[in-house]
């Protein structure tokens, strides 16, 4: 993985020193909260319901064992012994004190981590496919371009005060696991007819109050031109994006208002201007230098089938279940991709204790080249594990309470922190996710239901990606009482769609029954081979509506 | 934080977060900030609420607290007060999904 060079080190060290001074001045009363707030936000420090929250950037979701161990230590030392993985592949600490922040981020810097650009109206952490480098059919490791974008966008003076925050995601396979069509900019790495690598660029996607699927504005941007193209797109947005109304300030609104064709024209015109100057051409040597950081580990030559694994699976049904549900085919024979569910039945989606972080770090070190990924679905992934080691990995994960075999099933829900933690939330998300997973705890039933993504947000900002859940749940505040609206038919992959609102919402004591009614209706009417989303796309809202709002 | 205040509210208390650690605090009758809601001063009616808010806002320039605002309360069965909204009830106790954390775990309810 990428290692800091002298510039990265210096930049992070200087930022720590600067923030230490700012915190000291605030605590001594030398500067006011109005003066301090933008400064703390630039360092990922939010004020939530019960305490401060620190959002730690995990660039494109990749972490080393060493980094995860440090996060475990910091969570124990400065927090309450746990962290929360978010839908942007970052990690949040829920209870650190402001007075401790300078030491906390100084310690983070020792493992090449920081909280820069995890808040504010700038280019945020670039997210990617959690199977990067391991997925079948991948054009190249998407993290190469993620890292280049990270370096280009860090402290970029022109893009430090955009109209609003800006999120970029990159995918390098046809099947999109990075949700690129619901990002401000989504990039797909692909090859043209001549076998050259380039980029398809989607602009103006997003969730929140106004969910919109992005538009394909660039069909094939050549590698050397990508940064110029991104700069052109960001410049058009920076000049023309609305600053008068924060609800209309994202790039998706601009694209929606001026239209796809006009956006394309403006970006291309700006791109031509930049290209004429020729200053932002990405040199091959630099790409190669970055590429070397993401070189595949030294895979052994192995037969794809492992007799040891087959024997273990035959012997132990629980293990076999886990292998089938939580591991995925790797591009290299004899290896597997292992998903670690952070969704135990009745647990908090995305939460992980310090002890669990340490267990995962140890297992990664032993069996996964000391590296792991955070997935935007709030799970973790070991990208490269020998099939013959799966048993040992499973045993280690089981001992740490991390072997729930539910990846992609109904209990593998995305949920934002909601009103249990978040100052913006209108309703709780976590208790709902817990109740749903308990209601559908029976694994046999979960398997029968098949792949089904339930996404829950506690407010319209949609951190829980409810619009693109097969079933989405949005918590709203109805005169001080929590109320939940349901959408059906959303998807975040290459056939992205925004879910349809089914009808009036439900109170917290009725919502889980409503979800059960929807799932049971699907089980009644599905056809052979269909998952929930297929059935929904075939029949639409009506059959679900009829059942849900039937008067008896 | 004004969006958390309800217009028609009658009985209100005043809350904020402590600057140095973000912990939820309440303004007491003798102008201290207490971690316990039961220690909070209570304002009945518009005029008292305005006076309570003014006392709290006087702290805004200081290094004690941030995000000062009024919230609606009602009497409880033990002669104390209880927050009317789910949000303030959670702020006062801690995450409902982690009864081992927050004021609910520290005997500060």
XYZ file of C-alpha atoms in Angstrom:
661
model
C 0.000 0.000 0.000
C 0.941 3.647 -0.282
C 3.597 4.937 2.123
C 4.025 8.605 2.969
C 6.887 10.412 1.309
C 8.670 13.341 2.927
C 6.037 15.820 1.669
C 3.150 13.841 3.153
C 4.944 13.566 6.489
C 5.758 17.232 6.591
C 2.267 18.287 5.632
C 0.621 16.165 8.317
C 3.161 17.194 10.972
C 2.614 20.862 10.209
C -1.151 20.405 10.423
C -0.886 18.718 13.833
C 1.219 21.576 15.136
C -1.166 24.156 13.731
C -4.224 22.450 15.233
C -2.503 22.097 18.611
C -2.118 25.868 18.685
C -5.703 26.443 17.604
C -7.112 24.123 20.298
C -4.940 25.776 22.950
C -6.176 29.222 21.916
C -9.787 28.067 22.013
C -9.461 26.393 25.420
C -7.818 29.495 26.866
C -10.654 31.638 25.512
C -8.377 33.547 23.162
C -10.578 32.700 20.170
C -14.358 32.306 20.074
C -16.371 29.290 19.002
C -17.369 31.075 15.804
C -13.704 31.514 14.963
C -12.769 28.007 16.046
C -15.574 25.917 14.538
C -14.374 26.055 10.906
C -10.856 25.205 12.109
C -11.935 22.147 14.075
C -14.109 20.959 11.181
C -11.084 21.157 8.875
C -9.563 18.575 11.193
C -12.559 16.252 11.312
C -13.755 17.352 14.777
C -17.542 17.576 15.025
C -19.713 18.273 18.061
C -22.409 15.610 18.351
C -25.161 14.956 20.883
C -23.129 13.618 23.804
C -19.579 14.623 23.001
C -17.168 15.527 20.227
C -16.736 13.109 17.339
C -13.525 12.651 15.388
C -13.720 11.414 11.806
C -10.490 9.725 10.755
C -9.777 9.432 7.034
C -9.114 5.953 5.703
C -7.966 6.729 2.140
C -10.001 4.555 -0.287
C -10.742 2.271 2.668
C -7.282 0.677 2.826
C -5.660 0.071 6.217
C -2.576 -1.788 7.376
C -2.487 -4.040 10.432
C -0.238 -1.479 12.079
C -2.738 1.308 11.472
C -5.686 -0.704 12.758
C -3.743 -1.593 15.907
C -3.044 2.090 16.467
C -6.732 2.904 15.977
C -7.573 0.254 18.595
C -5.094 1.825 20.991
C -6.383 5.366 20.402
C -10.005 4.246 20.825
C -9.051 2.742 24.156
C -6.907 5.633 25.307
C -9.014 8.606 24.195
C -12.455 7.097 23.659
C -14.647 4.333 25.085
C -12.888 1.390 23.497
C -14.683 1.251 20.163
C -14.967 2.915 16.778
C -17.561 3.145 14.032
C -16.884 2.471 10.331
C -18.908 4.786 8.120
C -20.435 4.569 4.652
C -17.487 6.590 3.382
C -14.948 3.984 4.495
C -13.790 6.226 7.360
C -13.623 5.528 11.085
C -15.359 7.697 13.681
C -14.608 7.964 17.371
C -17.676 9.020 19.351
C -16.340 10.363 22.642
C -12.920 12.040 22.431
C -12.455 15.255 24.406
C -11.375 18.415 22.616
C -8.456 18.858 25.009
C -7.095 15.448 23.906
C -7.460 16.006 20.153
C -3.957 17.402 19.488
C -2.306 14.362 21.100
C -4.737 12.041 19.385
C -4.004 13.341 15.892
C -0.296 13.487 16.631
C -0.383 9.778 17.445
C -2.439 9.117 14.331
C 0.271 10.769 12.251
C 2.793 8.195 13.499
C 0.932 5.597 11.421
C 0.467 7.928 8.435
C -3.126 8.833 9.175
C -4.990 12.108 9.656
C -8.425 13.729 9.662
C -7.818 16.297 6.940
C -10.678 16.867 4.483
C -13.093 14.656 6.398
C -15.344 17.692 6.768
C -15.910 21.048 5.136
C -16.667 22.137 1.588
C -13.676 20.491 -0.015
C -12.852 17.275 -1.871
C -13.401 14.573 0.734
C -11.772 11.182 1.156
C -11.821 9.373 -2.210
C -13.634 6.051 -1.875
C -13.225 2.879 -3.878
C -14.003 -0.781 -4.397
C -13.141 -2.762 -1.267
C -12.141 -5.665 -3.523
C -9.497 -3.497 -5.261
C -6.542 -5.535 -6.467
C -8.387 -8.809 -5.911
C -11.526 -8.587 -8.047
C -11.957 -10.636 -11.171
C -12.179 -8.580 -14.344
C -10.536 -5.519 -12.831
C -8.873 -3.255 -15.401
C -6.268 -2.116 -12.884
C -6.144 -1.407 -9.176
C -8.499 1.591 -8.764
C -6.481 2.777 -5.762
C -3.703 3.976 -8.069
C -5.877 6.746 -9.402
C -7.476 7.241 -5.964
C -4.049 7.977 -4.508
C -3.217 10.350 -7.371
C -6.507 12.185 -6.770
C -5.791 12.240 -3.034
C -2.436 13.907 -3.596
C -3.828 16.335 -6.151
C -6.802 17.321 -4.009
C -5.083 17.580 -0.608
C -5.088 21.265 0.389
C -5.804 22.193 -3.258
C -6.101 25.968 -2.885
C -8.654 26.426 -5.637
C -10.963 23.750 -4.223
C -10.774 24.431 -0.481
C -13.945 26.543 -0.430
C -16.284 24.878 -2.889
C -20.017 25.694 -2.769
C -20.443 22.444 -0.805
C -18.638 19.182 0.005
C -17.434 17.039 -2.890
C -17.211 13.265 -2.976
C -15.381 11.168 -5.551
C -15.545 7.376 -5.919
C -13.573 5.088 -8.236
C -14.343 1.607 -9.546
C -12.368 -0.520 -11.998
C -14.773 -3.348 -12.734
C -17.995 -3.554 -14.677
C -19.860 -4.493 -11.525
C -19.792 -1.368 -9.402
C -19.154 -1.908 -5.707
C -18.160 1.717 -5.055
C -21.545 3.339 -5.858
C -19.936 5.685 -8.397
C -23.258 6.810 -9.884
C -24.381 8.399 -6.620
C -21.245 10.474 -6.078
C -20.495 14.051 -7.102
C -17.991 12.477 -9.457
C -17.795 8.761 -10.138
C -14.908 7.340 -12.126
C -14.842 3.988 -13.835
C -11.470 2.739 -15.041
C -11.839 0.969 -18.391
C -10.035 0.065 -21.602
C -10.856 1.334 -25.095
C -10.828 -0.714 -28.321
C -7.072 -0.196 -28.628
C -6.432 -1.672 -25.211
C -5.514 1.674 -23.671
C -6.570 2.456 -20.110
C -8.749 5.496 -19.528
C -11.659 6.752 -17.479
C -15.393 7.076 -17.793
C -16.506 10.057 -15.723
C -19.958 10.358 -14.155
C -20.916 13.749 -12.755
C -23.748 15.011 -10.588
C -24.897 11.979 -8.675
C -25.779 12.196 -5.016
C -28.180 11.234 -2.257
C -29.322 13.550 0.542
C -32.408 15.701 0.198
C -32.416 15.473 -3.606
C -31.284 12.023 -4.759
C -30.033 12.026 -8.347
C -28.199 9.425 -10.419
C -25.046 10.866 -12.016
C -24.731 11.546 -15.748
C -21.982 10.112 -17.895
C -20.211 13.282 -18.989
C -16.825 11.884 -20.025
C -16.841 8.696 -22.125
C -13.139 7.987 -22.266
C -10.733 10.390 -20.644
C -7.142 9.467 -21.348
C -4.962 8.666 -18.388
C -2.652 11.661 -18.771
C -5.674 13.997 -18.964
C -7.651 12.831 -15.940
C -6.502 15.482 -13.477
C -7.070 18.229 -16.068
C -10.542 16.877 -16.664
C -11.335 16.723 -12.948
C -9.931 20.207 -12.535
C -12.177 21.411 -15.358
C -15.257 19.814 -13.784
C -14.454 21.188 -10.331
C -13.769 24.640 -11.794
C -17.123 24.725 -13.580
C -18.782 23.731 -10.320
C -16.793 26.207 -8.256
C -17.758 29.063 -10.610
C -21.394 28.129 -11.252
C -22.531 26.043 -8.280
C -25.012 27.818 -6.035
C -23.790 29.412 -2.835
C -27.061 31.122 -1.915
C -28.872 28.022 -0.694
C -27.044 25.107 0.932
C -29.790 22.697 -0.130
C -29.113 23.524 -3.761
C -25.371 23.825 -3.639
C -24.172 20.347 -4.624
C -22.941 19.746 -8.179
C -25.948 17.487 -8.829
C -28.232 20.534 -8.664
C -26.033 22.441 -11.128
C -26.051 19.517 -13.583
C -29.789 19.151 -13.111
C -30.418 22.861 -13.667
C -28.220 23.424 -16.733
C -28.674 19.926 -18.176
C -26.267 17.167 -19.016
C -25.361 18.524 -22.472
C -24.543 22.004 -21.199
C -22.495 20.569 -18.336
C -20.546 18.480 -20.821
C -19.997 21.522 -23.039
C -18.769 23.682 -20.153
C -16.460 20.995 -18.759
C -14.996 20.314 -22.191
C -14.464 24.005 -22.887
C -12.657 24.415 -19.570
C -10.731 21.208 -20.212
C -9.518 22.600 -23.564
C -8.330 25.765 -21.837
C -6.372 23.798 -19.251
C -5.006 21.440 -21.854
C -3.722 24.316 -23.967
C -1.613 25.366 -21.020
C -0.476 21.757 -20.719
C 0.411 22.125 -17.097
C -1.586 19.318 -15.606
C -0.556 16.371 -17.711
C -0.087 13.347 -15.536
C 3.416 12.014 -16.313
C 3.791 8.276 -16.904
C 6.708 8.052 -14.460
C 4.569 9.431 -11.659
C 1.753 6.997 -12.400
C 4.289 4.180 -12.398
C 5.755 5.325 -9.104
C 2.321 5.261 -7.473
C 1.453 1.982 -9.190
C 4.396 0.275 -7.506
C 2.836 0.958 -4.100
C -0.187 -1.055 -5.163
C 1.691 -3.926 -6.803
C 0.032 -7.270 -6.119
C 1.549 -9.138 -3.173
C 3.700 -12.176 -3.893
C 0.959 -14.707 -4.579
C 1.954 -18.364 -4.499
C 1.159 -20.610 -7.417
C -1.637 -22.710 -6.036
C -4.324 -24.983 -7.423
C -7.667 -23.209 -7.231
C -9.228 -25.971 -5.253
C -7.998 -26.598 -1.742
C -8.502 -30.128 -0.480
C -8.015 -28.898 3.085
C -10.784 -26.341 2.663
C -13.165 -28.851 1.097
C -12.577 -31.280 3.951
C -13.183 -28.601 6.581
C -16.359 -27.476 4.852
C -17.674 -31.030 4.707
C -16.985 -31.431 8.401
C -18.420 -28.190 9.758
C -21.667 -26.778 8.463
C -21.275 -23.396 10.190
C -17.879 -22.922 8.612
C -19.233 -23.981 5.217
C -22.034 -21.410 5.553
C -19.550 -18.688 6.331
C -17.312 -19.611 3.388
C -20.252 -19.576 1.008
C -21.723 -16.316 2.298
C -18.733 -14.217 3.314
C -15.990 -15.164 0.869
C -15.769 -14.237 -2.795
C -13.808 -15.570 -5.751
C -10.367 -14.028 -6.072
C -8.685 -13.341 -9.404
C -5.747 -15.550 -8.387
C -6.234 -19.339 -8.185
C -6.080 -20.710 -4.652
C -6.995 -17.391 -3.032
C -10.247 -15.922 -1.739
C -11.571 -12.497 -0.756
C -12.853 -12.601 2.826
C -15.576 -10.261 4.060
C -15.785 -9.617 7.789
C -19.296 -8.737 8.854
C -19.622 -5.874 11.332
C -23.329 -6.708 11.563
C -23.765 -9.261 14.324
C -27.422 -10.053 14.984
C -28.699 -7.311 17.273
C -25.455 -5.320 17.018
C -24.668 -1.805 15.802
C -23.802 -1.742 12.078
C -20.185 -0.667 11.600
C -19.174 -0.687 15.274
C -15.997 -2.514 16.265
C -14.311 -2.721 19.666
C -10.607 -2.154 20.277
C -10.184 -5.871 21.047
C -11.856 -6.770 17.762
C -9.661 -4.316 15.857
C -6.608 -5.991 17.370
C -7.895 -9.460 16.479
C -8.502 -8.353 12.882
C -5.061 -6.707 12.702
C -3.413 -9.923 13.919
C -5.319 -12.085 11.438
C -4.478 -9.715 8.588
C -0.846 -9.906 9.536
C -0.843 -13.678 9.588
C -3.067 -14.456 6.636
C -3.763 -11.379 4.496
C -0.469 -9.600 3.780
C -1.018 -7.219 6.746
C -3.694 -5.285 4.900
C -7.450 -4.858 5.096
C -10.225 -2.717 3.684
C -13.223 -0.872 5.038
C -16.232 -1.344 2.769
C -18.834 1.378 2.299
C -21.385 -1.153 3.517
C -19.689 -0.806 6.931
C -17.938 -4.174 6.850
C -14.251 -5.092 6.569
C -12.474 -7.126 3.913
C -9.282 -9.145 3.669
C -8.526 -8.877 -0.036
C -6.131 -11.800 -0.363
C -6.353 -14.968 1.720
C -5.131 -18.458 0.722
C -8.075 -20.832 0.616
C -6.167 -23.240 2.801
C -6.036 -20.531 5.488
C -9.758 -19.826 5.520
C -10.352 -22.162 8.451
C -7.784 -20.391 10.604
C -9.175 -16.990 9.635
C -12.702 -18.161 10.443
C -11.628 -19.517 13.833
C -9.887 -16.253 14.662
C -12.878 -14.190 13.587
C -15.299 -16.462 15.469
C -13.294 -16.052 18.658
C -13.584 -12.271 18.235
C -17.322 -12.399 17.518
C -16.759 -11.374 13.899
C -17.870 -14.394 11.903
C -21.560 -13.632 11.332
C -22.227 -15.270 7.932
C -24.580 -12.636 6.584
C -22.817 -10.584 3.896
C -25.416 -9.253 1.448
C -28.322 -10.702 3.412
C -31.174 -8.888 5.118
C -29.305 -8.559 8.433
C -26.316 -6.927 6.694
C -27.857 -3.463 6.854
C -26.309 -0.056 6.360
C -27.304 2.313 9.153
C -26.075 5.793 10.027
C -25.455 6.601 13.730
C -28.859 8.328 13.838
C -30.335 10.057 16.862
C -28.368 7.885 19.276
C -25.283 9.955 18.449
C -25.785 12.464 15.657
C -26.695 16.109 16.199
C -28.358 16.337 12.777
C -30.539 13.229 13.095
C -34.304 13.321 13.463
C -34.796 9.689 14.408
C -32.830 6.695 15.590
C -31.409 4.253 13.010
C -29.422 1.736 15.039
C -32.243 0.300 17.204
C -34.244 -0.231 14.048
C -31.387 -2.097 12.346
C -31.002 -4.185 15.483
C -34.683 -5.071 15.643
C -34.809 -5.978 11.959
C -31.761 -8.210 12.255
C -33.280 -9.899 15.304
C -36.612 -10.376 13.548
C -34.825 -12.097 10.645
C -32.088 -13.750 12.713
C -32.859 -17.241 11.425
C -30.126 -17.925 8.869
C -32.259 -20.360 6.918
C -34.861 -17.654 6.448
C -32.178 -15.110 5.501
C -30.813 -17.468 2.866
C -34.291 -18.099 1.553
C -34.865 -14.343 1.233
C -31.537 -14.033 -0.575
C -29.638 -10.852 -1.367
C -31.491 -7.894 0.098
C -30.008 -4.559 1.066
C -31.821 -2.579 3.738
C -30.354 0.895 4.211
C -31.418 3.154 7.080
C -30.868 6.902 7.548
C -31.904 8.910 10.576
C -32.389 12.093 8.562
C -32.705 13.389 5.029
C -28.933 13.861 4.692
C -28.920 10.155 3.850
C -25.597 9.020 5.349
C -27.289 5.599 5.582
C -27.839 5.630 1.774
C -31.544 4.858 2.207
C -32.437 6.022 -1.320
C -30.320 3.254 -2.846
C -31.308 0.435 -0.507
C -33.425 -2.304 -2.068
C -35.539 -1.351 0.919
C -34.761 2.097 2.256
C -35.871 3.509 5.578
C -35.770 7.207 6.373
C -36.337 8.448 9.908
C -38.201 11.738 10.233
C -39.371 13.826 13.152
C -43.129 14.141 13.420
C -43.783 16.632 16.216
C -41.050 15.195 18.424
C -41.981 11.559 17.644
C -39.836 9.335 15.445
C -41.513 8.244 12.228
C -40.135 6.102 9.409
C -40.741 6.306 5.642
C -40.105 3.335 3.396
C -38.735 3.357 -0.157
C -38.465 0.318 -2.410
C -36.331 -0.488 -5.424
C -33.194 1.542 -4.849
C -29.776 0.286 -5.978
C -26.253 1.723 -5.862
C -24.524 -0.513 -8.417
C -24.135 -0.222 -12.212
C -27.918 -0.237 -12.599
C -28.329 2.456 -9.993
C -31.803 3.629 -9.111
C -33.458 5.797 -6.493
C -36.112 3.993 -4.457
C -39.803 4.882 -4.697
C -41.675 6.074 -1.604
C -44.333 3.509 -0.853
C -46.751 5.651 1.175
C -47.323 7.121 4.633
C -44.644 6.402 7.243
C -44.765 4.199 10.332
C -44.094 4.793 14.013
C -41.212 2.956 15.657
C -43.462 0.204 17.030
C -44.934 -0.498 13.572
C -41.973 -0.154 11.219
C -40.428 -3.599 11.712
C -43.804 -5.268 11.100
C -44.100 -3.206 7.932
C -40.691 -4.430 6.733
C -41.730 -7.995 7.489
C -44.935 -7.549 5.475
C -42.899 -6.301 2.505
C -40.459 -9.210 2.726
C -43.247 -11.771 3.078
C -45.058 -10.257 0.088
C -41.893 -10.661 -1.960
C -41.526 -14.289 -0.860
C -45.124 -14.903 -1.999
C -44.853 -13.355 -5.435
C -41.239 -13.850 -6.478
C -40.413 -15.990 -9.466
C -37.699 -18.596 -9.719
C -34.226 -17.112 -9.350
C -35.338 -13.595 -8.428
C -33.878 -11.547 -5.602
C -36.048 -8.858 -3.964
C -34.884 -6.159 -6.357
C -35.740 -8.262 -9.434
C -39.234 -8.893 -8.136
C -39.714 -5.230 -7.345
C -38.529 -4.180 -10.789
C -40.940 -6.663 -12.350
C -44.065 -5.836 -10.330
C -43.542 -2.292 -9.018
C -44.972 -0.737 -5.879
C -48.607 -1.834 -6.060
C -48.533 -5.400 -4.685
C -46.436 -4.227 -1.725
C -48.648 -1.210 -1.174
C -51.797 -3.342 -1.246
C -50.472 -5.599 1.486
C -48.957 -2.861 3.584
C -51.926 -0.550 3.706
C -54.684 -3.180 3.480
C -57.532 -2.341 5.855
C -58.896 -5.316 7.704
C -29.175 25.298 17.626
C -32.383 27.282 17.563
C -33.952 24.598 15.382
C -34.238 22.389 18.464
C -36.361 24.912 20.327
C -40.123 24.507 19.922
C -42.056 27.702 19.371
C -45.097 26.983 21.514
C -43.041 25.516 24.368
C -44.100 26.715 27.831
C -41.795 25.129 30.407
C -38.161 25.089 29.360
C -34.652 24.434 30.618
C -31.332 25.526 29.141
C -28.640 23.222 27.841
C -25.201 23.394 26.198
C -22.121 21.271 25.588
C -19.025 21.767 27.718
C -16.219 23.173 25.595
C -13.339 21.004 26.678
C -14.990 17.603 26.331
C -18.379 18.207 24.688
C -20.333 16.727 27.617
C -23.984 17.844 27.886
C -24.616 20.369 30.664
C -27.557 22.352 32.064
C -27.702 25.835 33.547
C -28.591 25.789 37.269
C -30.458 28.471 39.265
C -27.121 29.729 40.639
C -25.562 30.039 37.149
C -23.393 26.951 37.225
C -23.317 24.282 34.522
C -24.334 20.864 35.863
C -24.104 17.503 34.127
C -27.444 16.534 35.676
C -30.666 17.692 34.100
C -32.406 17.548 37.466
C -30.187 20.431 38.601
C -31.438 22.621 35.763
C -33.211 25.897 36.312
C -36.689 25.869 34.789
C -38.395 28.764 33.030
C -42.170 29.007 32.890
C -43.502 31.155 30.090
C -41.980 33.441 27.487
C -40.479 36.068 29.740
C -38.739 33.647 32.057
C -37.456 31.709 29.052
C -35.976 34.838 27.502
C -34.247 35.653 30.786
C -32.896 32.100 31.123
C -31.617 32.134 27.558
C -29.927 35.484 28.121
C -28.174 34.135 31.224
C -26.927 31.161 29.219
C -25.847 33.188 26.228
C -23.738 35.354 28.475
C -21.428 32.321 28.667
C -20.979 32.101 24.899
C -17.968 34.364 24.797
C -16.374 32.329 27.583
C -14.351 29.135 27.546
C -17.003 27.116 29.387
C -19.678 26.007 26.938
C -20.838 25.987 23.322
C -24.223 25.626 21.587
C -26.505 27.113 24.240
C -30.250 26.604 23.672
C -33.612 26.151 25.411
C -35.556 22.896 25.289
C -39.001 21.902 26.466
C -39.497 19.945 29.687
C -42.404 18.700 31.771
C -42.734 17.552 35.382
C -42.152 13.857 36.044
C -43.722 11.597 38.651
C -40.813 12.048 41.066
C -41.174 15.801 41.281
C -38.318 16.321 38.822
C -38.314 17.220 35.138
C -38.184 15.214 31.938
C -37.280 16.304 28.402
C -40.237 16.339 26.027
C -38.402 15.385 22.802
C -36.690 12.078 22.067
C -33.605 14.037 21.060
C -33.206 15.774 24.416
C -34.050 12.590 26.313
C -31.202 10.829 24.475
C -28.815 13.754 24.957
C -29.565 13.683 28.645
C -29.094 9.920 29.149
C -26.703 8.646 26.458
C -27.142 6.400 23.396
C -30.185 4.132 23.792
C -28.149 1.352 22.184
C -25.296 1.660 24.692
C -26.791 1.747 28.212
C -23.235 1.192 29.476
C -22.172 4.635 28.205
C -23.073 8.232 28.909
C -24.847 9.758 31.904
C -27.195 6.785 32.208
C -24.150 4.668 33.100
C -22.587 7.271 35.355
C -25.534 7.853 37.689
C -25.991 11.368 36.333
C -29.543 10.954 35.109
